[in-house]
Coordinates of C-alpha atoms in Angstrom, one line a residue:
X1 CA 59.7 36.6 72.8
X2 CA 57.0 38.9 71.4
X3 CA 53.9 36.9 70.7
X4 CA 50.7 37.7 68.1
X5 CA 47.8 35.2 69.5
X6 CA 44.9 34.0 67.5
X7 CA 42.2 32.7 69.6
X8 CA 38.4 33.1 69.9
X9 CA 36.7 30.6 71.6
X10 CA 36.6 29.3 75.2
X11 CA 39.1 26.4 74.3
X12 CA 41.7 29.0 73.3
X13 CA 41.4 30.5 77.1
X14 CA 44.0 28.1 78.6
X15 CA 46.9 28.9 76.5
X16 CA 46.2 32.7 76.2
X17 CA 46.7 32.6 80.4
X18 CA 49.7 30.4 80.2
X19 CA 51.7 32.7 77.9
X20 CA 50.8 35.6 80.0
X21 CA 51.4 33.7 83.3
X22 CA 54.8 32.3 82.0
X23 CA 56.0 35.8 81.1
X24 CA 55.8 35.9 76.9
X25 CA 55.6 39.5 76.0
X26 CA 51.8 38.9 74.5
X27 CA 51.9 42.1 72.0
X28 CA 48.5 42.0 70.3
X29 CA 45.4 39.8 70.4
X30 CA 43.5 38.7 67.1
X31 CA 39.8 37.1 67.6
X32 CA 36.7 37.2 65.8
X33 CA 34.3 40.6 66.3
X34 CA 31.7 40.4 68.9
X35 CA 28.4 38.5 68.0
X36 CA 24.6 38.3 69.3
X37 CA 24.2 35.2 71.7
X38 CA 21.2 33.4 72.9
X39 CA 17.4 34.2 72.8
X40 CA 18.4 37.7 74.0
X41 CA 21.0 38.5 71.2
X42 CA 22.9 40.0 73.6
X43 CA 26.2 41.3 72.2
X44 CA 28.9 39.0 73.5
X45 CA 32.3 39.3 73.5
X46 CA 34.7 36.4 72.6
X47 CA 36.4 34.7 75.7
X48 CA 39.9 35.1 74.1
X49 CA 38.7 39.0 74.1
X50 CA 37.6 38.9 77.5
X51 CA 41.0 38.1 78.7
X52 CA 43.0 40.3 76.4
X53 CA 41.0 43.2 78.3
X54 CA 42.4 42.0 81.6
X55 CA 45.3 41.4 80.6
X56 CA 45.8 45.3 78.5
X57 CA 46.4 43.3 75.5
X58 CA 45.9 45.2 72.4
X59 CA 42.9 43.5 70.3
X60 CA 41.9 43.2 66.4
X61 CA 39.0 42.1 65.2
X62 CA 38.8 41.8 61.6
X63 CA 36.0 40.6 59.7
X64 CA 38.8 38.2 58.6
X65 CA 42.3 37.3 58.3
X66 CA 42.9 39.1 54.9
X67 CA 42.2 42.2 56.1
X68 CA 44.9 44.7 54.9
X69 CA 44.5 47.3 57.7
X70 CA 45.1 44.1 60.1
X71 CA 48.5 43.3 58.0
X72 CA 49.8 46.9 58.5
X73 CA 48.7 46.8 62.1
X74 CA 50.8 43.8 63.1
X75 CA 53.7 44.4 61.1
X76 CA 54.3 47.5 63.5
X77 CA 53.9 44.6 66.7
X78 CA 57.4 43.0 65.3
X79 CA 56.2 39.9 66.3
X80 CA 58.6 37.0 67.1
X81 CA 56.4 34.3 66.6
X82 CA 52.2 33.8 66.2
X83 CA 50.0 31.3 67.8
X84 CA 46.4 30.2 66.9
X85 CA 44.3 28.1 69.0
X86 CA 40.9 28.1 67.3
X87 CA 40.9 31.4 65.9
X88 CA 38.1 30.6 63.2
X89 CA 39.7 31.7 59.7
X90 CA 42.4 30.6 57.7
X91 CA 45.4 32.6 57.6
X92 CA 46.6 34.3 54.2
X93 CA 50.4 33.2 53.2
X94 CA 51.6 36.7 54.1
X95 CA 50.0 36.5 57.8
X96 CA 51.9 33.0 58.2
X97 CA 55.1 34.7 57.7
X98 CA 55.2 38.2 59.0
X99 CA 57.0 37.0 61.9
X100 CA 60.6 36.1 62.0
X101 CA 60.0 32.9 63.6
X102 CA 56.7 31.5 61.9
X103 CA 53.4 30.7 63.2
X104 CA 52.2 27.9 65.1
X105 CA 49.3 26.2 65.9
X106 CA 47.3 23.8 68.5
X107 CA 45.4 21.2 66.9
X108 CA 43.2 18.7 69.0
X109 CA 44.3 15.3 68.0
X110 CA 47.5 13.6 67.2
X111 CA 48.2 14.6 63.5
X112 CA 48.0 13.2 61.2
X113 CA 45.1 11.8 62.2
X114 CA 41.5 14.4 62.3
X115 CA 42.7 17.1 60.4
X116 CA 40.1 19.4 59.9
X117 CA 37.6 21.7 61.8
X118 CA 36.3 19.2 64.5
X119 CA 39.0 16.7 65.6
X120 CA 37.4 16.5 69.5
X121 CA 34.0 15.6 68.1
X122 CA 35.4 13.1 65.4
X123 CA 37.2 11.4 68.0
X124 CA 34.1 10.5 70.5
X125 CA 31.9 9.6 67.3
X126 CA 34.8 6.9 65.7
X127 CA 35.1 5.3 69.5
X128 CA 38.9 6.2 70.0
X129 CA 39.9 5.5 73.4
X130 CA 42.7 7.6 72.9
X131 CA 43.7 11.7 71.7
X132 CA 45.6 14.6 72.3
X133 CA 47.0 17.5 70.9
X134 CA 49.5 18.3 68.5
X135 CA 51.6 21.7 68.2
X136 CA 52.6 22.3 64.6
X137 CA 54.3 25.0 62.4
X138 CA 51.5 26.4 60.1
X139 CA 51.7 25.9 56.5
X140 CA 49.3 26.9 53.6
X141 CA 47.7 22.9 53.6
X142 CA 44.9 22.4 56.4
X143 CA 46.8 21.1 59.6
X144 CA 49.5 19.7 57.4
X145 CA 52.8 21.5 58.8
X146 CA 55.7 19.9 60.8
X147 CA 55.1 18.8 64.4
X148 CA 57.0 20.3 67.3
X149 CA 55.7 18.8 70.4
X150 CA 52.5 16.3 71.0
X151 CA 50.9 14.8 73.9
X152 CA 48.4 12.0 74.5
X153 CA 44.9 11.9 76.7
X154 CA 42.7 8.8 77.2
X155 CA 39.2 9.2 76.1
X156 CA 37.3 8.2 79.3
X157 CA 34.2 5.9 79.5
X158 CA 31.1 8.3 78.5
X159 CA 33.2 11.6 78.2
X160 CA 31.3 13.8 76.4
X161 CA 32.7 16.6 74.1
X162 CA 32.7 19.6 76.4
X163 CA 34.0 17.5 78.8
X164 CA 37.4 16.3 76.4
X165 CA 37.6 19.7 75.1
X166 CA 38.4 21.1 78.8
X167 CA 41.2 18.6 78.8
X168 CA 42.9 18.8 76.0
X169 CA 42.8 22.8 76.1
X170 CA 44.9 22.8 79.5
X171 CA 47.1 20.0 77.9
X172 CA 46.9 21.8 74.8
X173 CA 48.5 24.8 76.8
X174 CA 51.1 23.1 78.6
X175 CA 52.5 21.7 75.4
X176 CA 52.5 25.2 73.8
X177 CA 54.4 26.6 76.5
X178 CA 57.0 23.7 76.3
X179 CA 57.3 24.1 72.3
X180 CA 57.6 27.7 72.6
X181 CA 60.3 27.3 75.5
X182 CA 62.7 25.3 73.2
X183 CA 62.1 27.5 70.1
X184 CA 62.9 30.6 72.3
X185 CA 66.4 28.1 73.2
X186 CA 66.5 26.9 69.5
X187 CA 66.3 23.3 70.6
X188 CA 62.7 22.6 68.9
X189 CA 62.7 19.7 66.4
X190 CA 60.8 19.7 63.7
X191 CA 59.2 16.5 62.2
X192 CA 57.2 16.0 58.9
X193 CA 53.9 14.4 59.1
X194 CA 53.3 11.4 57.2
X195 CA 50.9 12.7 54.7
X196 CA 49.7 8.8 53.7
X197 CA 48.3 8.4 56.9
X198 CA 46.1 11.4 57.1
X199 CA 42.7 11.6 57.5
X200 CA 40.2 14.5 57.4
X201 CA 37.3 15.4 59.4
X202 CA 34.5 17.7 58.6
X203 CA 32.6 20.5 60.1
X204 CA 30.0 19.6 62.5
X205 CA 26.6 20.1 61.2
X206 CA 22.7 19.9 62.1
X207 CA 22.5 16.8 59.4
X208 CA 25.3 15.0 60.9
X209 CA 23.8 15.0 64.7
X210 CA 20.7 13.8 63.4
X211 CA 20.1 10.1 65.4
X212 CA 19.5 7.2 63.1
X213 CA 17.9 4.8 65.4
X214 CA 18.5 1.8 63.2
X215 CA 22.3 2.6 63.8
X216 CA 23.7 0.1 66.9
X217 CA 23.7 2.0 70.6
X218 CA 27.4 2.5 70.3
X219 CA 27.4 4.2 67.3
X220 CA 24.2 6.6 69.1
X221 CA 25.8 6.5 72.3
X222 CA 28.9 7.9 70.5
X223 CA 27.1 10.4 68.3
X224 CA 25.1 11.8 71.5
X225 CA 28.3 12.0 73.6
X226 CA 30.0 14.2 70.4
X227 CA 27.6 16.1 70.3
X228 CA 27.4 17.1 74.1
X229 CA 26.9 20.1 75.3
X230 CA 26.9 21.2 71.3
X231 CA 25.0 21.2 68.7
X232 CA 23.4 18.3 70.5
X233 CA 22.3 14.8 68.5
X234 CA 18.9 15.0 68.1
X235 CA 15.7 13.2 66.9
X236 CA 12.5 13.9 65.4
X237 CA 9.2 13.2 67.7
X238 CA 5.6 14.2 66.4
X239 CA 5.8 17.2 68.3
X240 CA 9.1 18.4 67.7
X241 CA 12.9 17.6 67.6
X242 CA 14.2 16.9 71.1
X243 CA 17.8 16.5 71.8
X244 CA 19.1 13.7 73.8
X245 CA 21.8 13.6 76.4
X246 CA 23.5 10.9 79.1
X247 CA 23.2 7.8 76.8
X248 CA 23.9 4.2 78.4
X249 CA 23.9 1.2 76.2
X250 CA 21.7 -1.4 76.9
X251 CA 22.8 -4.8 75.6
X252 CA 21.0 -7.5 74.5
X253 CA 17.3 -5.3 74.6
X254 CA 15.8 -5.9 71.3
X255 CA 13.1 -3.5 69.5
X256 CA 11.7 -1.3 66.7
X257 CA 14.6 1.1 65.7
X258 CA 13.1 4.3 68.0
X259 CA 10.8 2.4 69.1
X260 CA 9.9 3.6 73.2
X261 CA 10.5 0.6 75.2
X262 CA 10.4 2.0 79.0
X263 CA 9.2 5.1 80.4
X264 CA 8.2 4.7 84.0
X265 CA 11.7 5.7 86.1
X266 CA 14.0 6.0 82.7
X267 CA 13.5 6.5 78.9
X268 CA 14.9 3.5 77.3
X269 CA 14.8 3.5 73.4
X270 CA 15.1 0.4 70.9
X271 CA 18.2 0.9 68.3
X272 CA 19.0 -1.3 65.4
X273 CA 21.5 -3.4 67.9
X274 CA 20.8 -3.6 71.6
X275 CA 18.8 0.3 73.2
X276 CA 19.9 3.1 74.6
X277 CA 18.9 4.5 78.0
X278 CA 18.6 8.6 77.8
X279 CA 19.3 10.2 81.0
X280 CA 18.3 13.7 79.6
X281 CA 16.6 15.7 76.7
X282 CA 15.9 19.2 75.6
X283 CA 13.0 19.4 73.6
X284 CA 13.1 22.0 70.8
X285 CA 13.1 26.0 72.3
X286 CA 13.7 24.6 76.1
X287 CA 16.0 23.5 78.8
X288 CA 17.7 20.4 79.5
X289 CA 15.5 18.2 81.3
X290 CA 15.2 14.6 83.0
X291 CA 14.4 12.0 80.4
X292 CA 11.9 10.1 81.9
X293 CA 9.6 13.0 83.4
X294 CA 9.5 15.4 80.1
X295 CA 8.4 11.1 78.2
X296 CA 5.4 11.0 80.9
X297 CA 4.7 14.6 80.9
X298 CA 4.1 14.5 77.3
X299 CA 1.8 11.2 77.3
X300 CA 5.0 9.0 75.7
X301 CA 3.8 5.6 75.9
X302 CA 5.5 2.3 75.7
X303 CA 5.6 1.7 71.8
X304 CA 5.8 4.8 70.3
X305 CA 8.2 5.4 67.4
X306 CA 10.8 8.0 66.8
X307 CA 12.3 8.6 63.6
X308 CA 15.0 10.9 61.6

């Protein structure tokens, strides 16, 4: 089976090595172009690049999906079937139906439920103890095509965000390798999501991992979990906006919503129900750093406010 993949990001990785490792004929390799990274700027490659390299995987990079030259180019692959795992754009109609047997896609979460760009994140902040991933047919309507194969993962107590994602990208790659194997036998069955029960999440943004501290400390705890390693939830001090990490709620611990309540071995902040204990921060244009030592290096003082 020849096979186009659509992939930039690390979480793409997994299932790029299982096709090649499980013998599909990988013919061509679509990802976003390269792009400055860190304080340096350094050009960096994408990971799903990376391994096309390796692997002597021809690679495209157009500026986007509608790219004509890119249409020519992978008509000539005669592609069987596409894949995209987090490529980054979404594809034209033509693109969707170049090859003979479709396109699919991973999504992380069990569709209906979290379409949109940040299912993983959505999941932490709405305290599901329960995702996976789904492998669909791509249609023109966001993540709203016929599912092939899907597979559950618990949420575990405190998981962060780049700690799920890991997960459900290898699970994500087992189940594309399994969906793939029965289209390849013609076996696959095809079932229509239940478009009633959908629901739609949006794109991560700064606003949206901004801490509220008159929200409860599950809803914070939750918010600084989905926000882990990236963007990161952050708050506002008089100095400048710190990001907070490793969040513990505190039950029954009553106080000013951001209001400092412990500093000496642990920072401990009030919320509007209960407080959270932070186990890390970053303060703006740093590293990570223990909680409690950047609050005393800095003069934090029991009763202090933060706010935003």
């Amino acid at each position: 089976m020849r096979v186009v993949f659509w992939g930039t990001p690390e979480f793409a990785t997994p299932s790029l090595r299982a096709l090649v490792g499980e013998g599909f004929e990988v013919v061509g390799v679509v990802t976003r172009p390269d792009k400055p990274q860190g304080r340096s700027r350094q050009i960096i490659p994408p990971p799903v690049k990376q391994i096309a390299i390796e692997e002597e995987i021809p690679v495209f990079q157009p500026k986007n999906a509608r790219d004509a030259e890119l249409f020519a180019k992978l008509n000539e692959l005669k592609p069987d079937i596409s894949v995209v795992v987090a490529y980054g754009h979404i594809l034209p109609q033509k693109i969707i139906d170049l090859p003979r047997l479709g396109t699919l896609n991973i999504h992380a979460s069990l569709l209906p439920a979290l379409r949109g760009a940040a299912p993983i994140q959505a999941a932490i902040r709405q305290g599901f103890t329960e995702t996976g991933v789904t492998v669909m047919r791509v249609v023109s309507a966001l993540d709203a095509g016929p599912i092939m194969m899907q597979a559950e993962a618990p949420i575990l107590e405190d998981e962060t965000y780049g700690e799920l994602q890991v997960r459900l990208a290898e699970l994500g790659a087992l189940s594309l390798v399994e969906a793939l194997s029965l289209v390849s036998l013609g076996k696959v069955k095809e079932t229509p999501q239940d478009d009633s029960r959908a629901t739609y999440v949006p794109k991560v943004t700064r606003e949206s991992a901004r801490i509220d501290w008159k929200e409860s400390a599950i809803e914070i705890s939750r918010l600084i979990r989905a926000c882990d390693p990236k963007p990161g939830a952050f708050t506002q001090t008089p100095r400048t906006d710190v990001k907070m990490f490793g969040p513990k709620v505190m039950d029954g611990i009553k106080g000013k919503p951001g209001e400092v309540l412990k500093v000496t071995g642990e920072l401990v902040i009030a919320c509007g129900l209960d407080a959270l204990r932070i186990s890390e921060v970053q303060p703006a244009g740093k590293s990570r750093m223990l909680a409690h030592a950047w609050a005393r290096g800095r003069g934090t003082a029991v009763g202090d406010r933060y706010g935003g």
